[in-house]
Short mmCIF file of C-alpha atoms in Angstrom, two decimals:
data_model
loop_
_atom_site.label_atom_id
_atom_site.label_comp_id
_atom_site.label_asym_id
_atom_site.label_seq_id
_atom_site.Cartn_x
_atom_site.Cartn_y
_atom_site.Cartn_z
CA GLY B 1 21.81 -183.91 -38.09
CA ILE B 2 24.85 -186.41 -38.73
CA GLN B 3 26.35 -186.28 -42.30
CA VAL B 4 27.35 -189.55 -44.02
CA GLU B 5 29.70 -189.17 -47.00
CA GLN B 6 30.09 -191.88 -49.59
CA SER B 7 32.41 -192.05 -51.85
CA PRO B 8 33.23 -192.96 -54.81
CA PRO B 9 29.56 -192.68 -56.20
CA ASP B 10 29.99 -195.11 -59.31
CA LEU B 11 32.66 -197.60 -60.01
CA ILE B 12 32.78 -199.97 -62.64
CA LEU B 13 35.07 -203.40 -62.14
CA GLN B 14 36.20 -206.25 -64.34
CA GLU B 15 35.68 -209.28 -62.90
CA GLY B 16 38.12 -210.73 -60.66
CA ALA B 17 39.04 -206.66 -59.66
CA ASN B 18 39.49 -205.37 -55.77
CA SER B 19 37.62 -202.24 -54.78
CA THR B 20 37.41 -200.34 -51.73
CA LEU B 21 34.13 -197.97 -50.40
CA ARG B 22 34.43 -195.47 -48.01
CA CYS B 23 31.92 -193.94 -45.83
CA ASN B 24 32.81 -190.73 -43.77
CA PHE B 25 30.92 -189.78 -40.99
CA SER B 26 29.98 -186.11 -38.76
CA ASP B 27 29.67 -187.08 -35.20
CA SER B 28 30.02 -190.55 -32.64
CA VAL B 29 27.58 -193.01 -33.42
CA ASN B 30 26.18 -196.54 -31.66
CA ASN B 31 25.65 -197.85 -35.26
CA LEU B 32 27.05 -198.44 -38.25
CA GLN B 33 26.17 -200.63 -40.55
CA TRP B 34 27.03 -201.49 -44.49
CA PHE B 35 24.25 -202.50 -46.81
CA HIS B 36 23.70 -203.82 -50.00
CA GLN B 37 20.26 -203.46 -52.14
CA ASN B 38 19.38 -205.42 -54.82
CA PRO B 39 17.39 -204.97 -57.85
CA TRP B 40 14.70 -205.24 -56.46
CA GLY B 41 15.16 -202.92 -53.60
CA GLN B 42 15.84 -205.41 -50.71
CA LEU B 43 18.35 -204.48 -48.33
CA ILE B 44 20.93 -207.04 -47.29
CA ASN B 45 22.67 -207.07 -44.39
CA LEU B 46 26.30 -206.83 -44.91
CA PHE B 47 27.81 -205.69 -41.84
CA TYR B 48 27.35 -204.16 -38.50
CA ILE B 49 30.33 -202.91 -37.59
CA PRO B 50 30.49 -199.37 -35.18
CA SER B 51 33.92 -199.73 -34.67
CA GLY B 52 36.75 -202.47 -35.78
CA THR B 53 37.33 -205.19 -38.48
CA LYS B 54 34.80 -208.25 -39.51
CA GLN B 55 35.32 -210.17 -42.35
CA ASN B 56 32.86 -212.83 -44.15
CA GLY B 57 33.84 -214.29 -47.70
CA ARG B 58 35.16 -211.65 -49.89
CA LEU B 59 33.76 -209.01 -48.07
CA SER B 60 35.22 -207.15 -45.35
CA ALA B 61 34.72 -203.99 -43.35
CA THR B 62 36.95 -201.46 -41.15
CA THR B 63 35.69 -198.72 -38.93
CA VAL B 64 37.78 -196.11 -37.43
CA ALA B 65 35.46 -194.84 -35.02
CA THR B 66 37.21 -192.08 -33.84
CA GLU B 67 38.15 -190.58 -36.89
CA ARG B 68 34.88 -191.27 -38.44
CA TYR B 69 35.31 -193.41 -41.20
CA SER B 70 33.89 -196.95 -42.36
CA LEU B 71 35.62 -198.85 -45.19
CA LEU B 72 34.00 -201.78 -47.37
CA TYR B 73 36.74 -203.80 -49.11
CA ILE B 74 35.18 -206.17 -51.34
CA SER B 75 37.81 -208.73 -53.20
CA SER B 76 37.67 -210.65 -56.53
CA SER B 77 34.52 -209.48 -57.26
CA GLN B 78 31.74 -210.97 -59.01
CA THR B 79 28.57 -210.23 -61.21
CA THR B 80 26.51 -210.66 -58.74
CA ASP B 81 28.21 -207.67 -56.74
CA SER B 82 27.03 -205.51 -58.61
CA GLY B 83 24.23 -202.99 -57.05
CA VAL B 84 23.91 -200.14 -54.52
CA TYR B 85 26.32 -200.39 -51.52
CA PHE B 86 24.85 -198.23 -48.31
CA CYS B 87 26.32 -197.50 -45.38
CA ALA B 88 23.98 -195.75 -42.62
CA VAL B 89 24.83 -194.66 -39.23
CA GLY B 90 23.40 -193.11 -36.34
CA ASN B 91 21.76 -194.03 -33.03
CA ASN B 92 17.91 -195.04 -32.78
CA ASP B 93 17.81 -193.17 -36.00
CA MET B 94 19.71 -193.84 -39.12
CA ARG B 95 21.09 -191.46 -41.56
CA PHE B 96 21.95 -192.93 -44.86
CA GLY B 97 24.58 -192.05 -47.25
CA ALA B 98 24.15 -191.36 -51.11
CA GLY B 99 25.44 -194.77 -51.83
CA THR B 100 28.12 -196.38 -53.86
CA ARG B 101 26.67 -197.85 -57.13
CA LEU B 102 28.96 -200.89 -57.67
CA THR B 103 28.39 -202.14 -61.63
CA VAL B 104 31.19 -205.26 -62.22
CA LYS B 105 31.68 -206.57 -66.06
CA PRO B 106 32.00 -210.06 -67.25
CA GLU Z 1 13.48 -217.29 -37.31
CA THR Z 2 11.42 -215.31 -39.57
CA GLY Z 3 12.64 -211.91 -41.01
CA VAL Z 4 10.51 -208.60 -41.42
CA THR Z 5 7.60 -208.91 -43.88
CA GLN Z 6 5.96 -205.71 -45.58
CA SER Z 7 2.09 -205.22 -47.44
CA PRO Z 8 1.47 -204.95 -50.04
CA THR Z 9 4.30 -204.70 -51.90
CA HIS Z 10 2.78 -202.57 -54.56
CA LEU Z 11 0.30 -199.89 -54.38
CA ILE Z 12 -0.66 -197.19 -56.45
CA LYS Z 13 -3.42 -194.49 -54.86
CA THR Z 14 -4.07 -190.72 -55.71
CA ARG Z 15 -3.23 -187.68 -54.91
CA GLY Z 16 -5.32 -186.91 -51.76
CA GLN Z 17 -5.99 -190.16 -50.73
CA GLN Z 18 -5.13 -192.12 -48.26
CA VAL Z 19 -2.67 -195.26 -47.82
CA THR Z 20 -1.54 -197.42 -44.80
CA LEU Z 21 1.60 -199.79 -44.47
CA ARG Z 22 2.42 -202.47 -42.74
CA CYS Z 23 5.22 -203.71 -41.20
CA SER Z 24 5.62 -207.46 -38.86
CA SER Z 25 8.98 -206.92 -36.93
CA GLN Z 26 11.39 -209.94 -36.92
CA SER Z 27 10.82 -212.65 -33.75
CA GLY Z 28 12.45 -211.04 -30.86
CA HIS Z 29 12.82 -206.93 -31.77
CA ASN Z 30 10.39 -204.95 -30.03
CA THR Z 31 11.77 -201.57 -32.39
CA VAL Z 32 10.09 -200.91 -35.45
CA SER Z 33 11.89 -197.95 -37.82
CA TRP Z 34 10.17 -196.38 -41.40
CA TYR Z 35 11.93 -195.04 -44.12
CA GLN Z 36 10.88 -193.32 -47.19
CA GLN Z 37 13.73 -194.07 -50.35
CA ALA Z 38 13.29 -192.07 -53.06
CA LEU Z 39 14.55 -192.92 -56.83
CA GLY Z 40 17.99 -192.27 -57.02
CA GLN Z 41 18.46 -191.02 -53.42
CA GLY Z 42 19.46 -193.52 -49.96
CA PRO Z 43 16.56 -194.40 -47.66
CA GLN Z 44 15.77 -191.00 -45.13
CA PHE Z 45 14.31 -191.65 -41.42
CA ILE Z 46 10.09 -191.06 -40.95
CA PHE Z 47 10.29 -192.41 -37.34
CA GLN Z 48 10.97 -195.42 -35.24
CA TYR Z 49 8.94 -196.48 -32.85
CA TYR Z 50 9.29 -198.37 -28.93
CA ARG Z 51 7.41 -200.22 -26.38
CA GLU Z 52 4.01 -198.46 -28.31
CA GLU Z 53 5.45 -194.98 -28.25
CA GLU Z 54 7.13 -192.88 -30.86
CA ASN Z 55 10.81 -192.77 -30.03
CA GLY Z 56 12.54 -191.10 -32.94
CA ARG Z 57 11.57 -189.13 -35.87
CA GLY Z 58 12.99 -187.71 -38.74
CA ASN Z 59 12.36 -184.35 -41.01
CA PHE Z 60 8.72 -185.09 -42.72
CA PRO Z 61 5.24 -183.56 -41.47
CA PRO Z 62 2.46 -184.58 -39.28
CA ARG Z 63 -0.12 -186.23 -42.26
CA PHE Z 64 2.76 -189.36 -41.65
CA SER Z 65 2.31 -191.14 -38.85
CA GLY Z 66 2.43 -194.58 -37.17
CA LEU Z 67 1.39 -197.34 -34.76
CA GLN Z 68 3.02 -200.49 -32.99
CA PHE Z 69 1.25 -202.86 -32.14
CA PRO Z 70 0.97 -204.81 -28.63
CA ASN Z 71 3.08 -208.03 -30.99
CA TYR Z 72 5.54 -204.76 -32.33
CA SER Z 73 3.96 -204.94 -35.06
CA SER Z 74 3.40 -201.34 -36.82
CA GLU Z 75 1.66 -199.19 -39.62
CA LEU Z 76 2.67 -196.22 -41.99
CA ASN Z 77 -0.14 -194.01 -42.54
CA VAL Z 78 0.12 -191.07 -44.77
CA ASN Z 79 -2.69 -188.31 -45.55
CA ALA Z 80 -3.54 -186.42 -47.97
CA LEU Z 81 -0.78 -187.77 -50.68
CA GLU Z 82 1.02 -185.93 -53.01
CA LEU Z 83 2.90 -186.80 -56.13
CA ASP Z 84 6.24 -186.94 -54.34
CA ASP Z 85 5.29 -189.14 -51.67
CA SER Z 86 5.71 -192.12 -54.28
CA ALA Z 87 8.30 -194.04 -53.06
CA LEU Z 88 9.85 -196.98 -51.58
CA TYR Z 89 8.91 -197.76 -48.18
CA LEU Z 90 11.65 -199.21 -45.79
CA CYS Z 91 10.43 -200.89 -42.52
CA ALA Z 92 13.58 -202.19 -40.22
CA SER Z 93 13.26 -203.96 -37.13
CA SER Z 94 15.69 -204.43 -34.35
CA SER Z 95 15.90 -204.69 -30.64
CA LYS Z 96 17.07 -201.95 -28.65
CA LEU Z 97 17.80 -205.36 -25.98
CA SER Z 98 20.81 -206.29 -27.58
CA THR Z 99 22.43 -203.91 -30.45
CA TYR Z 100 21.61 -201.39 -32.86
CA GLU Z 101 21.60 -203.19 -36.14
CA GLN Z 102 19.09 -203.29 -38.30
CA TYR Z 103 16.93 -205.75 -40.44
CA PHE Z 104 14.69 -204.51 -43.08
CA GLY Z 105 12.01 -205.88 -45.18
CA PRO Z 106 11.43 -206.42 -48.88
CA GLY Z 107 10.04 -202.47 -49.01
CA THR Z 108 6.62 -201.50 -50.42
CA ARG Z 109 6.62 -199.26 -53.62
CA LEU Z 110 4.31 -196.89 -53.48
CA THR Z 111 2.88 -194.65 -56.76
CA VAL Z 112 0.86 -191.49 -56.28
CA THR Z 113 -0.72 -190.66 -59.70
#
């Protein structure tokens, strides 16, 4: 099956800093999504981005499908950005990475 | 537009019992997928239902089974519960008529004692 690797596993930032999260995957896919999981377990859709670049406010994402990686950029981080960020890839079945746990300190 | 809903929110069961979890898909979505998320890990794909038929299955034993109804809602049934079945169970809906983008419900937290 498809392998998904996320890095770094943990990230601690001061409020206002920028960060880049990476997702590497082992095979071509029709679907790639980035999620933020809140403390109650809800997965919040950030981006549906099987290829190309998208931006939504302080967040942006880029997927280079031919090289099988995706990047999530968070600019001017806020404490509310804290949580676990997951990359998921696949076709019918989505394979999740182990996540990046982001802590933003005031 | 109604999002994905799941019930119950929390559930405590005893080893060996059976459990049924429920999911209502987002309006306009015809596909439902179920995932198991153990503590500290990423969600793992259990199976997907499309037009009331199983449309893909992950590495889970047959005691994990499901149903999809004509209104696209779905059930996940787990028989002979084991302690390792304790997890957050997530349901996601999508539409095969558009993109593969999946939208998740809030989850059911199952504890097996």
